[in-house]
XYZ file of C-alpha atoms in Angstrom:
554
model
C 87.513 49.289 56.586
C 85.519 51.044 53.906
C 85.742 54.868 53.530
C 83.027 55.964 54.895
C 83.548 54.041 58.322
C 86.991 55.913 58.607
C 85.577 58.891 58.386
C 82.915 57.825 60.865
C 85.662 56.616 63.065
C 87.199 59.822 62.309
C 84.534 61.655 63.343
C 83.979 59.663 66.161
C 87.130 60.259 67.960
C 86.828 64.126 67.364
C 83.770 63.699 69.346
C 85.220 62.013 71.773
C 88.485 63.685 72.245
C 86.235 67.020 72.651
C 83.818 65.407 74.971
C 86.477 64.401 77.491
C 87.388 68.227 78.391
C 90.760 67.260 79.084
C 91.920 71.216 78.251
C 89.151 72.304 80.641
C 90.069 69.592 83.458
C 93.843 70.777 82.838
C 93.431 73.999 82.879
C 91.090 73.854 86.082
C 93.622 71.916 88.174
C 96.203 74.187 87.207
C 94.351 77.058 88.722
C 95.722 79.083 91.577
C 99.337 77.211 91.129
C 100.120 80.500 88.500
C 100.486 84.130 89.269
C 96.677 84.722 88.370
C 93.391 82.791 90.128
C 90.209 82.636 88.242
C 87.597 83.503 90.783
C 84.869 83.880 88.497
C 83.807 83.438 85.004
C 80.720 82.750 82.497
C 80.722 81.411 78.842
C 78.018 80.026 76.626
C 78.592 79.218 73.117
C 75.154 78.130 71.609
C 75.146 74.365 70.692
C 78.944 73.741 71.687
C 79.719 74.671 75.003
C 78.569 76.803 78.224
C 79.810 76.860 81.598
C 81.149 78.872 84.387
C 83.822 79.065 87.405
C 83.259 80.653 91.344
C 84.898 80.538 94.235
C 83.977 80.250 97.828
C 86.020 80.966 100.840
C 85.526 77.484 103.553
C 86.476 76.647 106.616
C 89.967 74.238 107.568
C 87.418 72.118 109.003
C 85.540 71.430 105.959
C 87.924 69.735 103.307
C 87.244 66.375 103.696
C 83.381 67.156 103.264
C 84.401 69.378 100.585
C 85.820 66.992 97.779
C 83.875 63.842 98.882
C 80.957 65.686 96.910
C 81.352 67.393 93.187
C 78.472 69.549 93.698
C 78.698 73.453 94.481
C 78.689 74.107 98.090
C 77.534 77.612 97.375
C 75.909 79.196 94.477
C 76.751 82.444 92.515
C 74.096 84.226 93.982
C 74.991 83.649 97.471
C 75.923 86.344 99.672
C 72.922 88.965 99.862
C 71.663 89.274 103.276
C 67.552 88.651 103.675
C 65.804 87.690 106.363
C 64.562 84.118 107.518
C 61.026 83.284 109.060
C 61.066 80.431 111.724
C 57.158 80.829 112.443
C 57.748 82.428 116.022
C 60.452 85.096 114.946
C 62.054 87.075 112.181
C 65.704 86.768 111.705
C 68.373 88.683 109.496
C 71.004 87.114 107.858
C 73.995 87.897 106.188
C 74.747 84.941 103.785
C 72.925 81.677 103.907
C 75.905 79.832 103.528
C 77.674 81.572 106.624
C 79.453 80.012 109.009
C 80.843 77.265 106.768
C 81.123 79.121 103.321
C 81.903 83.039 102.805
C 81.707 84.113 99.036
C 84.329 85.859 97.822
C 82.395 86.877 94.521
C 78.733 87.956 94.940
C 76.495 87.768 92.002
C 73.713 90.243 92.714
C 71.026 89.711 89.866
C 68.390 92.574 89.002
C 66.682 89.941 86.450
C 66.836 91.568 83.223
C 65.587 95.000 84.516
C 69.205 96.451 84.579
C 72.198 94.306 84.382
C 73.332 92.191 86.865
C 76.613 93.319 88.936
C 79.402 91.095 90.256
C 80.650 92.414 93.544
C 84.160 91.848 95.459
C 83.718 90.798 99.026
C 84.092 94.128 101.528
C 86.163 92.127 103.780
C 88.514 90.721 101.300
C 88.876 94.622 99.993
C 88.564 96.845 102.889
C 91.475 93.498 104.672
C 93.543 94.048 101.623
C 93.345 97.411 100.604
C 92.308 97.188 97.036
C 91.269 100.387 95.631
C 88.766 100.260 92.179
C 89.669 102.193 89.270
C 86.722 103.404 88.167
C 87.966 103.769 84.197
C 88.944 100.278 83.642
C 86.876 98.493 86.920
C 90.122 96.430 87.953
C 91.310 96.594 91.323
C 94.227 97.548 92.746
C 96.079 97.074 95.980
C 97.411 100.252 97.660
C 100.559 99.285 99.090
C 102.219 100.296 102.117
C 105.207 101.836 100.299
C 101.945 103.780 98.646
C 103.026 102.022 95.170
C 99.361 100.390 93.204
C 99.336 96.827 92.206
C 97.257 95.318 90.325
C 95.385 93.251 92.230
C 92.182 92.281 90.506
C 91.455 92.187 86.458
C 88.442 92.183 85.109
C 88.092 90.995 81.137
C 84.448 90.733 79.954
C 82.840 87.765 81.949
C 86.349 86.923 83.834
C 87.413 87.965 87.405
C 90.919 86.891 88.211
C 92.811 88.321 91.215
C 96.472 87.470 92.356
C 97.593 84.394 93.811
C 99.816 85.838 96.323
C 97.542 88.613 96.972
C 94.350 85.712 97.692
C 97.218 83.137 99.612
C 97.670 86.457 101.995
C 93.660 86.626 102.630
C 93.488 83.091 103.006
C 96.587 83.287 105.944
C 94.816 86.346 107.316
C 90.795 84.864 107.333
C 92.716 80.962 108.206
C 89.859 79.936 105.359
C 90.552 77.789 102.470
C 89.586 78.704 99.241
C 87.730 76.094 96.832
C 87.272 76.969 93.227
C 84.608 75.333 91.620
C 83.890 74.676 88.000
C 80.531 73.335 85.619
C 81.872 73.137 81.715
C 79.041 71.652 79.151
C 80.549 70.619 76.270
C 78.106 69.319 72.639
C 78.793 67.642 69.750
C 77.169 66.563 66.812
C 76.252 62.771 67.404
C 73.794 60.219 66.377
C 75.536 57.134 67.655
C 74.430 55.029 70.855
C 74.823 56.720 73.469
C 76.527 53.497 75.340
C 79.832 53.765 73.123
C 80.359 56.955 75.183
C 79.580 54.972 78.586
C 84.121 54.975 78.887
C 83.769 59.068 79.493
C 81.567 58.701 82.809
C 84.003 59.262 85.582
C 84.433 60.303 89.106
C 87.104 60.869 91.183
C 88.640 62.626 94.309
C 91.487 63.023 96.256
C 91.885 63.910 99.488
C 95.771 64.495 99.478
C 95.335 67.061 96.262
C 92.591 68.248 97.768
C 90.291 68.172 94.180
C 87.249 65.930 93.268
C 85.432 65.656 89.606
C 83.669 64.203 87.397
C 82.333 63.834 84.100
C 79.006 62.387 82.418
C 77.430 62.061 79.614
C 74.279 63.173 78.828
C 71.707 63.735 75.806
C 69.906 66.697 75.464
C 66.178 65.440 74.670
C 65.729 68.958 72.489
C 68.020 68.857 69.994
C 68.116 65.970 68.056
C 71.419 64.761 66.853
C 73.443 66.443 70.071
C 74.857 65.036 72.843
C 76.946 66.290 76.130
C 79.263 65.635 78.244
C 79.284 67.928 81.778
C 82.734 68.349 83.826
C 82.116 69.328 87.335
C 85.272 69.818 90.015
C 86.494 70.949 93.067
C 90.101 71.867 94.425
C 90.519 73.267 97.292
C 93.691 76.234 98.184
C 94.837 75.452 101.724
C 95.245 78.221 103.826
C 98.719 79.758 104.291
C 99.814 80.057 108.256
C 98.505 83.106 109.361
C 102.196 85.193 109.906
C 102.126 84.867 105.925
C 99.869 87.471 105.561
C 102.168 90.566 106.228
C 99.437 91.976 107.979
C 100.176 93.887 111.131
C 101.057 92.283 113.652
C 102.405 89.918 111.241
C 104.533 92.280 109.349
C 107.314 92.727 111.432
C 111.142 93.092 109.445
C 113.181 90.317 110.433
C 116.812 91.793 111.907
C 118.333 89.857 109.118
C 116.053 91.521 106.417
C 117.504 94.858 107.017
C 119.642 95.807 104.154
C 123.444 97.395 104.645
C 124.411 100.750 103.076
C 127.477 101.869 102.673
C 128.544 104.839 105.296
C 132.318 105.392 105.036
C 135.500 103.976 103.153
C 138.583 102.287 105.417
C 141.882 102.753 104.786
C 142.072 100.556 101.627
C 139.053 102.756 100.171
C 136.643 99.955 100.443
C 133.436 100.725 101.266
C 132.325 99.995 104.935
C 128.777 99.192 105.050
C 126.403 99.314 107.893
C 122.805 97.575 108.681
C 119.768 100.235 108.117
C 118.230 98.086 111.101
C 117.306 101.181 114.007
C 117.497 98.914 116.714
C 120.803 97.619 116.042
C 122.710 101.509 115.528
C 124.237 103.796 118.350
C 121.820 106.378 120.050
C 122.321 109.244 122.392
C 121.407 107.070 125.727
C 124.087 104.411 125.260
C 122.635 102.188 123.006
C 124.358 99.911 120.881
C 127.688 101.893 122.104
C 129.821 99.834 119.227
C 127.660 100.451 116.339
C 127.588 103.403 114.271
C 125.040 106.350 115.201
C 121.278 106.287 114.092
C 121.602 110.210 112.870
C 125.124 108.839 110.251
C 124.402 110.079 106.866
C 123.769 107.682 104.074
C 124.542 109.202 100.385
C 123.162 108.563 97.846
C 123.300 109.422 93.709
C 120.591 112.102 92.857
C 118.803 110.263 89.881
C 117.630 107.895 93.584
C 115.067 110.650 93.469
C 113.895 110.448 89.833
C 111.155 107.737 90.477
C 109.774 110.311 93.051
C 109.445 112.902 91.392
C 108.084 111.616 87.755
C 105.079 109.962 89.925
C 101.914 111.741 91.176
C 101.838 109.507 93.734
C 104.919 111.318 95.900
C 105.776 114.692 96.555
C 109.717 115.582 96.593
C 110.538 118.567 98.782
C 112.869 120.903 100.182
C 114.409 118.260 102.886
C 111.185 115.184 102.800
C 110.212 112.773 100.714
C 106.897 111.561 101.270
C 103.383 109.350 99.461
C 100.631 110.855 101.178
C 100.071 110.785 104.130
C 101.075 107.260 103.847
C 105.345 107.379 105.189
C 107.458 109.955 104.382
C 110.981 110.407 105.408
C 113.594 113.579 105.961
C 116.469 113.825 103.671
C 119.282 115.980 102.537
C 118.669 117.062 99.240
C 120.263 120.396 99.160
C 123.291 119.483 97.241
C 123.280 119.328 93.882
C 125.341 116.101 93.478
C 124.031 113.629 96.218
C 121.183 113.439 98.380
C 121.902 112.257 101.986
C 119.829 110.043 104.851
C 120.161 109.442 108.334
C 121.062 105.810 108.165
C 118.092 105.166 110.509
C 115.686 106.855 108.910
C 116.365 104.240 105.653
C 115.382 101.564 107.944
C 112.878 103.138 109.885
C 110.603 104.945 107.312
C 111.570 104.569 103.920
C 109.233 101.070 102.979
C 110.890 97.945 102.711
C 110.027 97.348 98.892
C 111.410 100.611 98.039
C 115.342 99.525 99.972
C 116.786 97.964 97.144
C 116.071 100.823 94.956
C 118.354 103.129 97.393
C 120.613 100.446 97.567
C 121.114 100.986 93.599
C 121.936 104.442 94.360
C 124.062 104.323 96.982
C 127.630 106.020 97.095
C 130.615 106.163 99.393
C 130.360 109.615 101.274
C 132.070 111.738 98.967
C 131.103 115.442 100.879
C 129.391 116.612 103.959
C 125.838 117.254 104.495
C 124.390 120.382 103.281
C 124.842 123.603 105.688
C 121.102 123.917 106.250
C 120.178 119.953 106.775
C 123.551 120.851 109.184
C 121.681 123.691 111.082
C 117.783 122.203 110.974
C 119.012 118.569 112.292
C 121.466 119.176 115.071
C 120.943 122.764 115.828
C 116.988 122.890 115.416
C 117.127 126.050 113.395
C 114.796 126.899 110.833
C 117.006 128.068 107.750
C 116.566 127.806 104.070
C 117.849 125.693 101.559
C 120.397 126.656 99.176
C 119.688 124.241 96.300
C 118.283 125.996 93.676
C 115.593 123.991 92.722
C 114.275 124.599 96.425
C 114.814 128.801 95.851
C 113.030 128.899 92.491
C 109.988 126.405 93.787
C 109.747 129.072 97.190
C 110.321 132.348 94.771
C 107.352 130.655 92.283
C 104.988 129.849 95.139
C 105.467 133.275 96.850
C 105.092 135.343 93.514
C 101.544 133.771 92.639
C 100.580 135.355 96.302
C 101.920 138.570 95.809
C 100.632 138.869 92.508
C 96.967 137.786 93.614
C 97.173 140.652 96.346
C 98.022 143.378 93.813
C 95.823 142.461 90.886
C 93.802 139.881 92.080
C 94.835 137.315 89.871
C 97.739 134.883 89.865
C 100.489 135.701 86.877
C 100.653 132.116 85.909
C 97.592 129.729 86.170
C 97.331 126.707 88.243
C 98.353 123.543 85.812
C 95.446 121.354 85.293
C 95.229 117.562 83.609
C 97.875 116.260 82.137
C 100.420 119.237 83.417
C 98.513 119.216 86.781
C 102.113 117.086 88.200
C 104.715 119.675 86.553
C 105.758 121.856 88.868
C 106.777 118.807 91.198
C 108.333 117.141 88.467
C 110.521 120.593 87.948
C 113.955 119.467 89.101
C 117.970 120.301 88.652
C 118.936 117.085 86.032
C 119.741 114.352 88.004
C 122.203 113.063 85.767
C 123.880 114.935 82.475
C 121.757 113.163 79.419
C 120.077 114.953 76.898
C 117.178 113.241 78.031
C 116.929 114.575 81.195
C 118.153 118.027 80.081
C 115.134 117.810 77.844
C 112.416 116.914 79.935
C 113.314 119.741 82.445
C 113.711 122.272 79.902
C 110.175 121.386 78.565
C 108.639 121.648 82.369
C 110.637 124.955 82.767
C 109.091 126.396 79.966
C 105.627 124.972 80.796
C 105.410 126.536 84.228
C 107.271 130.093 83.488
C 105.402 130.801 79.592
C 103.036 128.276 78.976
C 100.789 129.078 81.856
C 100.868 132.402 81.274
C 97.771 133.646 82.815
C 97.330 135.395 79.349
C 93.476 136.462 79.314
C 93.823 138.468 82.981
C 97.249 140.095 80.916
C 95.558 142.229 78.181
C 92.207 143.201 80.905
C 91.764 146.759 79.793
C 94.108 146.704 77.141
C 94.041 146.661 73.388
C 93.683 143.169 71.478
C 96.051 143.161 68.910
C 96.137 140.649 66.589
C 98.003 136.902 67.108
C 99.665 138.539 70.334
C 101.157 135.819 71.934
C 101.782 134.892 75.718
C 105.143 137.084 75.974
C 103.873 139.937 73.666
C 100.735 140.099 76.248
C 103.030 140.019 79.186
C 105.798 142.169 77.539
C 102.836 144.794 76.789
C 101.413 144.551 80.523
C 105.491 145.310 82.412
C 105.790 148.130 80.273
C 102.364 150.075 80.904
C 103.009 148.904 84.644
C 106.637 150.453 84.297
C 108.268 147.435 85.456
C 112.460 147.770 85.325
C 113.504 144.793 84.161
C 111.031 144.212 80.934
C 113.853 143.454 78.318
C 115.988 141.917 80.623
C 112.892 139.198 81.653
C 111.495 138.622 78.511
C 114.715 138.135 76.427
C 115.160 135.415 79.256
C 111.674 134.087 78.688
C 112.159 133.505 75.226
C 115.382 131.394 75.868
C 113.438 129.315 78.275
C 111.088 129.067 75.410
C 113.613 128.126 72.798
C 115.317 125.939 75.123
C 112.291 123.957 74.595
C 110.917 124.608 70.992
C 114.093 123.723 69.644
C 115.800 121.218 72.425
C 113.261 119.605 73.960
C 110.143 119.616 71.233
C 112.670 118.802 68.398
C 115.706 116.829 69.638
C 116.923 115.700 66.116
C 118.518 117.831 63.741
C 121.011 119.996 63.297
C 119.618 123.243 64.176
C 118.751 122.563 67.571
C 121.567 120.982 68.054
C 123.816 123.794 66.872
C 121.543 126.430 69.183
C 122.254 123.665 72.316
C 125.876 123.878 71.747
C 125.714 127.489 71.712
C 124.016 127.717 74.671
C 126.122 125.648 76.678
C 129.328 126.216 75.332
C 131.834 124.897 77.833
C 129.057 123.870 80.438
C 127.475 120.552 81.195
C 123.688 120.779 80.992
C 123.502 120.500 84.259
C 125.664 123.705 85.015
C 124.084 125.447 82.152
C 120.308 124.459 84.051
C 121.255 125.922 87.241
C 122.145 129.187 86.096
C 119.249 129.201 84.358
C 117.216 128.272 87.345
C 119.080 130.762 89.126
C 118.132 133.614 86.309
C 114.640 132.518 86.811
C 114.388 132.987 90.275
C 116.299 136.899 90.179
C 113.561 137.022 87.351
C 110.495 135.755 89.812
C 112.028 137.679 93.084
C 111.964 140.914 91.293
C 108.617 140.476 89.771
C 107.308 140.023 93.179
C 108.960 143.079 94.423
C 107.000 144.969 91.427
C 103.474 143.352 92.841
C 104.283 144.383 96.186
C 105.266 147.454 95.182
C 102.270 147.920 93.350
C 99.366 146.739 95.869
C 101.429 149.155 98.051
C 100.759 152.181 96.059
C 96.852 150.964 96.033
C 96.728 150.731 99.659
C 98.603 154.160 100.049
């Protein structure tokens, strides 16, 4: 063989080994077997390649029908309603393709005027929850536990969704879903056409459920080229419907109920109990062996933290809740566990959040708080001792009284990026530094940092690069408020705490200033008391605005 024919054959087989597609025919196959399912997508390289993929939803009836035929049962554009004209009457229609296809994706084309959009079906969203977000366009599915998934991505020309998410719609609609697939590939070749004739193939099978096939073809317009077009079918069978975990298929199995632990024996191993309601003791002789629904469950504090670092939930004085979505009653005014009926676990907390309580659960190791005590058995409306809960109530009711006597609040409402701080305001869950820090830095945020500084100095002098506590310092002491020194010296430690703990955790200064400040305290003792200091602090400034819009109404 001379040199120049190996390179020809060379050539040759790079030809062929890109005109067989075998990548694209793999990678098509493989489609809807991994945690993501291309349900739509467009390419076109000029010269080399172009193609696209779609999906349409079918139904069980149709599979044989399906794969005995290559071509697209629907096209991208299917889906916009219109009307139809039989000569006698008028009729409107949904989707051409309706009853035996449903698109999933609908292309709707505005034909260069403005661009095209590519719409997810209302069923498949509205059925499965998915919520858009409108900065990046993906979707997402809003769980029941209130918890966002991603659901649907969205990457230049390619939709994918989740598999399990689309297996669910499939078990809920009892419609298959058939992806479909037209790849164009080119190359470079000025040979006869009938040394290609090998690539021409068809195929189908009906226990994989997939068809294709593959021919080759010159393209009359460019000289030189020729093409090879992969077109295939596979069809995803419909789950059985109860797979759907859609109500009333999303009933917890009595064996799916986790246990908690609810009391030691006399070894001091932990006894542990089903969370299941309908297998614990009631009031009306139910389940007379088990324990009782109302039995407290404890549980570590940092079982909380998830809670209260998210937007999404709101932690409060005795409930725990995502929107209006669940929420649940809890004891959480003890400072070193947080307690729940053992009922309540199973019977409102969501299922995908169990095993995170689980994590956190302890052997009862005190008694429930006095007021969860007196509100639960006794039905009497009492406060909570925890701190947290007094400075959050002392906060709340000091922005009020202020408004009344001044008509402004003392500290502004947190907007953005802060908007979430004053939930996220906590006692440490736990005694590390980083915990210590982040609370010191909220604790500072809500008491200087939204000082409502501009209302402060109305009708006063400026004075040059006054800051925040000099404003506030200057307003007490015209107002003759009592406690001026004592409120801003603690002020500034809440500041510190932060400028030199929180803001700059390494070196040895702020370390040296933490160890001074806590001496022989754990951070979480040394928090309290300055929770506690805040709230004297907050109670006493709304005595002062009370006192004040008193003397105006006198």
């Amino acid at each position: 063989m001379s040199l120049n024919s190996a390179v020809r054959s060379e050539s040759f087989d790079e030809s062929v080994k890109a005109l067989r597609q075998d990548a694209v025919k793999d990678s098509f196959f493989a489609n809807g077997d991994g945690p993501w399912t291309i349900i739509y997508d467009e390419w076109f390289i000029k010269c080399r390649d172009n193609g696209g993929q779609f999906i349409a939803l079918s139904q069980l009836n149709m599979r044989e029908r399906v794969i005995r035929d290559v071509g697209w049962d629907v096209r991208k554009g299917e889906g916009i309603p219109g009307f139809v004209d039989h000569g006698t009457e008028v009729s409107y229609f949904k989707s051409g393709s309706l009853p035996e296809f449903e698109p999933l994706v609908v292309l709707q084309e505005f034909f260069g005027v403005v661009p095209d959009e590519v719409n997810i079906s209302e069923d498949f969203r509205f059925l499965m929850r998915l919520w858009r977000d409108p900065k990046s366009g993906n979707y997402y599915e809003i769980q029941e536990s209130g918890d966002k998934e991603l659901a649907i991505r969205i990457s230049g020309e390619r939709i994918e969704v989740r598999t399990p998410l689309l297996k669910r719609y499939l078990a809920a609609r009892q419609l298959d879903a058939v992806l479909y697939i037209d790849s164009n590939v080119g190359v470079d070749y000025d040979g006869d056409p009938a040394d290609l004739a090998d690539l021409d193939e068809e195929a189908f099978s009906v226990e994989n459920l997939t068809c294709y096939s593959r021919n080759v073809w010159r393209d009359m317009s460019q000289s030189g080229r020729i093409w090879t077009r992969f077109l295939a079918k596979r069809i995803i069978k419909a789950p059985p419907r109860e797979r759907c975990r859609i109500w009333p298929w999303d009933k917890v199995a009595a064996d799916e109920y986790p246990e908690f632990i609810i009391s030691e024996d006399e070894y001091g191993e932990p006894v542990r109990w089903t969370c299941n309601p309908d297998s614990l003791r009631n009031y009306y002789g139910k389940n007379p062996d088990a324990p009782h629904y109302l039995t407290p469950v404890f549980f570590k504090p940092e079982v909380l933290s998830r809670y209260y670092d998210s937007d999404d939930y709101e932690v409060r004085d005795a409930y725990l809740s995502c929107g209006q979505l669940w929420g649940v009653n809890l004891d959480n005014g003890c400072l070193d566990y947080v307690s729940v009926f053992l009922g309540d676990i199973g019977r409102d907390i969501p299922q995908s959040h169990w095993d995170h309580w689980k994590a956190y659960n302890i052997a009862p190791i005190g008694r429930m708080s006095d007021a969860a005590i007196r509100r639960s058995f006794f039905n009497q409306s009492v406060e909570s001792g925890n701190p947290e809960h007094r400075f959050k109530r002392a906060y709340r009711d000091l922005q009020e009284k202020w408004e009344e006597a001044w008509g402004w609040r003392l500290h502004r409402r947190a907007e953005e990026l802060d908007a979430g701080v004053f939930s996220r305001l906590r006692i440490p869950v736990n005694e590390t530094e980083a915990e210590f820090r982040a609370q010191s830095h909220n604790l500072a945020l809500i008491l200087v940092d939204l000082l409502n500084e501009k209302s402060l100095i109305q009708g006063m002098d400026r004075v040059s690069d006054e800051r925040g506590l000099a404003k506030l310092k200057r307003f007490l002491e015209n107002n003759e408020y009592e406690y001026v020194d004592r409120d801003i010296s603690l002020l500034k430690k809440v500041q510190q705490m932060r400028s030199r703990i929180a803001a700059h955790a390494s070196g040895s200064g702020g370390r040296a200033f933490l160890d001074k400040e806590l001496g022989d305290r754990s951070h979480r003792e040394y928090f309290v008391e300055l929770i506690e200091e805040s709230t004297q602090m907050l109670l006493d400034l709304q005595r002062f605005a009370m006192s004040h819009a008193s003397a105006l109404g006198g």
